[in-house]
Coordinates of C-alpha atoms in Angstrom, one line a residue:
M1 CA 0.0 0.0 0.0
I2 CA 2.9 2.4 0.8
K3 CA 4.5 1.7 -2.6
I4 CA 1.2 2.6 -4.4
K5 CA 1.0 5.9 -2.5
K6 CA 4.6 6.7 -3.4
I7 CA 3.9 5.9 -7.1
I8 CA 0.8 8.1 -7.1
R9 CA 2.6 10.9 -5.3
C10 CA 5.4 10.7 -7.8
F11 CA 3.3 10.3 -11.0
W12 CA 0.2 12.4 -10.4
P13 CA 1.3 15.2 -12.9
L14 CA 1.6 12.5 -15.6
L15 CA -1.9 11.2 -14.8
L16 CA -3.2 14.8 -14.7
G17 CA -1.8 15.5 -18.1
I18 CA -3.3 12.4 -19.6
A19 CA -6.7 13.1 -18.0
I20 CA -6.8 16.8 -19.1
C21 CA -5.8 16.0 -22.6
I22 CA -8.3 13.2 -23.2
G23 CA -11.0 15.2 -21.5
F24 CA -10.3 18.2 -23.7
Q25 CA -10.3 16.1 -26.9
I26 CA -13.6 14.5 -26.0
I27 CA -15.2 17.8 -25.2
V28 CA -13.8 19.8 -28.2
N29 CA -14.3 17.2 -31.1
P30 CA -16.2 14.1 -30.0
S31 CA -17.1 13.0 -33.5
E32 CA -13.9 13.8 -35.3
L33 CA -11.7 10.8 -36.2
P34 CA -8.2 12.2 -35.9
L35 CA -6.1 9.3 -37.3
N36 CA -6.6 7.1 -40.3
Q37 CA -4.7 4.1 -41.7
T38 CA -2.5 6.2 -44.0
V39 CA -1.2 8.4 -41.2
V40 CA -0.3 5.4 -39.0
S41 CA 1.2 3.4 -42.0
D42 CA 3.4 6.5 -42.9
M43 CA 4.6 6.7 -39.3
I44 CA 5.5 3.0 -39.3
A45 CA 7.2 3.3 -42.7
Q46 CA 9.3 6.2 -41.4
M47 CA 10.4 4.1 -38.4
V48 CA 11.4 0.9 -40.2
V49 CA 12.7 1.5 -43.7
E50 CA 16.0 2.5 -45.2
E51 CA 19.3 3.4 -43.4
K52 CA 19.0 7.2 -43.9
R53 CA 15.6 7.2 -42.2
Q54 CA 16.9 5.1 -39.4
M55 CA 19.7 7.7 -38.8
D56 CA 17.0 10.4 -38.8
Y57 CA 15.0 8.4 -36.4
M58 CA 18.0 7.9 -34.0
L59 CA 18.8 11.7 -34.2
Y60 CA 15.2 12.5 -33.4
I61 CA 15.2 10.2 -30.4
L62 CA 18.5 11.6 -29.1
K63 CA 17.3 15.2 -29.6
L64 CA 14.0 14.5 -27.8
R65 CA 15.4 12.5 -24.9
C66 CA 18.5 14.7 -24.4
S67 CA 16.4 17.8 -24.4
Q68 CA 14.2 16.3 -21.6
I69 CA 17.3 15.5 -19.5
V70 CA 18.7 19.0 -20.1
L71 CA 15.4 20.5 -19.0
L72 CA 15.5 18.5 -15.7
L73 CA 19.1 19.4 -15.1
V74 CA 18.5 23.1 -15.7
F75 CA 15.7 23.0 -13.2
K76 CA 17.9 21.1 -10.7
F77 CA 20.7 23.7 -11.2
I78 CA 18.4 26.6 -10.5
K79 CA 17.1 24.7 -7.4
K80 CA 13.6 24.3 -8.8
E81 CA 13.4 20.5 -8.9
K82 CA 9.7 20.3 -8.0
P83 CA 8.4 22.6 -10.8
G84 CA 10.8 21.0 -13.3
N85 CA 9.6 17.5 -12.4
F86 CA 6.0 18.6 -12.6
L87 CA 6.4 20.3 -15.9
W88 CA 8.3 17.4 -17.5
L89 CA 5.8 14.8 -16.4
W90 CA 2.8 17.0 -17.3
I91 CA 4.1 17.5 -20.8
V92 CA 4.8 13.7 -21.2
G93 CA 1.3 13.0 -19.9
M94 CA -0.2 15.4 -22.4
G95 CA 1.6 13.6 -25.2
I96 CA 0.5 10.2 -24.0
G97 CA -3.1 11.5 -23.8
V98 CA -3.1 12.8 -27.3
G99 CA -1.7 9.6 -28.7
A100 CA -4.1 7.4 -26.7
Y101 CA -7.1 9.4 -27.8
Y102 CA -6.1 9.4 -31.5
F103 CA -5.3 5.7 -31.7
V104 CA -8.4 4.5 -29.7
R105 CA -10.7 6.7 -31.9
A106 CA -9.1 5.4 -35.1
Y107 CA -8.8 1.7 -34.2
R108 CA -10.8 1.1 -31.1
I109 CA -9.3 -1.6 -28.9
L110 CA -6.7 -2.6 -31.5
G111 CA -5.6 1.1 -31.5
L112 CA -4.8 0.8 -27.9
L113 CA -2.6 -2.3 -28.6
L114 CA -0.8 -0.4 -31.4
Y115 CA -0.3 2.6 -29.1
V116 CA 1.2 0.4 -26.4
G117 CA 3.5 -0.9 -29.1
F118 CA 4.5 2.7 -29.8
L119 CA 5.3 3.3 -26.1
F120 CA 6.9 -0.1 -25.3
P121 CA 9.4 -0.7 -23.8
H122 CA 11.1 2.7 -23.7
I123 CA 8.4 4.7 -21.9
F124 CA 8.6 2.3 -18.9
L125 CA 12.3 2.6 -18.7
Y126 CA 12.1 6.5 -18.8
L127 CA 9.4 6.6 -16.2
F128 CA 11.4 4.2 -14.0
A129 CA 14.5 6.4 -14.3
Y130 CA 12.3 9.4 -13.4
Y131 CA 10.9 7.5 -10.4
K132 CA 14.4 6.7 -9.1
Y133 CA 15.4 10.4 -9.6
A134 CA 12.4 11.6 -7.6
E135 CA 13.1 9.0 -4.9
I136 CA 16.7 10.3 -4.5
D137 CA 15.3 13.8 -4.2
Y138 CA 12.6 12.8 -1.7
L139 CA 15.0 10.7 0.5
G140 CA 17.6 13.4 0.3
Q141 CA 15.2 15.9 1.8
F142 CA 14.8 13.8 4.9
K143 CA 18.6 13.0 5.1
R144 CA 18.1 9.3 5.3
A145 CA 21.2 7.3 6.0
E146 CA 21.2 5.5 2.7
V147 CA 21.4 8.6 0.6
T148 CA 23.5 11.0 2.7
G149 CA 26.8 10.0 1.2
K150 CA 28.0 11.6 -2.1
K151 CA 29.2 8.2 -3.4
R152 CA 25.8 6.7 -3.0
N153 CA 24.2 9.6 -4.9
V154 CA 26.7 9.3 -7.7
T155 CA 26.1 5.6 -8.1
Q156 CA 22.3 6.2 -8.1
I157 CA 22.6 8.9 -10.8
I158 CA 24.9 6.6 -12.9
K159 CA 22.2 3.9 -12.7
I160 CA 19.5 6.4 -13.8
F161 CA 21.6 7.5 -16.8
A162 CA 22.2 3.8 -17.7
V163 CA 18.5 3.1 -17.6
V164 CA 17.9 6.2 -19.9
I165 CA 20.5 5.0 -22.3
I166 CA 19.0 1.5 -22.4
G167 CA 15.6 3.2 -23.0
I168 CA 17.1 5.2 -26.0
I169 CA 18.6 2.0 -27.4
S170 CA 15.3 0.0 -27.0
E171 CA 13.4 2.9 -28.6
F172 CA 15.6 2.7 -31.6
Y173 CA 16.1 -1.1 -32.0
V174 CA 13.1 -2.8 -30.4
N175 CA 10.2 -0.4 -30.8
P176 CA 10.1 0.0 -34.6
Y177 CA 9.9 -3.7 -35.2
L178 CA 7.3 -4.2 -32.6
V179 CA 5.2 -1.4 -34.1
N180 CA 5.6 -2.8 -37.6
F181 CA 4.4 -6.2 -36.3
L182 CA 1.4 -4.8 -34.5
G183 CA 0.6 -2.6 -37.5
K184 CA 0.4 -5.6 -39.7
I185 CA -2.0 -7.3 -37.3
I186 CA -4.2 -4.3 -37.1
Y187 CA -4.3 -3.8 -40.9
I188 CA -5.2 -7.5 -41.5
K189 CA -7.9 -7.2 -38.9
N190 CA -9.4 -4.1 -40.5
Y191 CA -9.4 -5.6 -44.0
K192 CA -11.3 -8.6 -42.7
I193 CA -14.0 -6.3 -41.3

């Protein structure tokens, strides 16, 4: 029970961003179908094809993830960790909310499966890294014995960066093939209907 409270306390801005975004989409355009098959197939094609596009995709991932890390570090440097964490998670939540709404509206339950494919496995690694970062910050406020030493903090931060790097690698190597596989399943299912 304590772990669930910790997770909710840590990730409530993410959940708030998702809820606000989906609620706004439902209120503003309830009948509009934002995505169609050509949009999704173009996204899949850009992720999986030739070498130049793969390099563009890798540069896009590095630019996106490194800018998020820089944002968090800037807020940490100016001693505004809490607003920085809130802002980062809220923005991520808004993005997840937009994607979830679009994919579910376009493909119903299969769209949810495809969208999880778009997020898996890297989003869970990034959120785990954020959770460990927030845990260090939270424990550091109370000067617990296990986080008082600088050596302990440095090893924790190295672990967090390692998880982020694994997330970037998995987003580049694992995610496109998973999305391609799920996309084929969804297209076959749609053609049968």
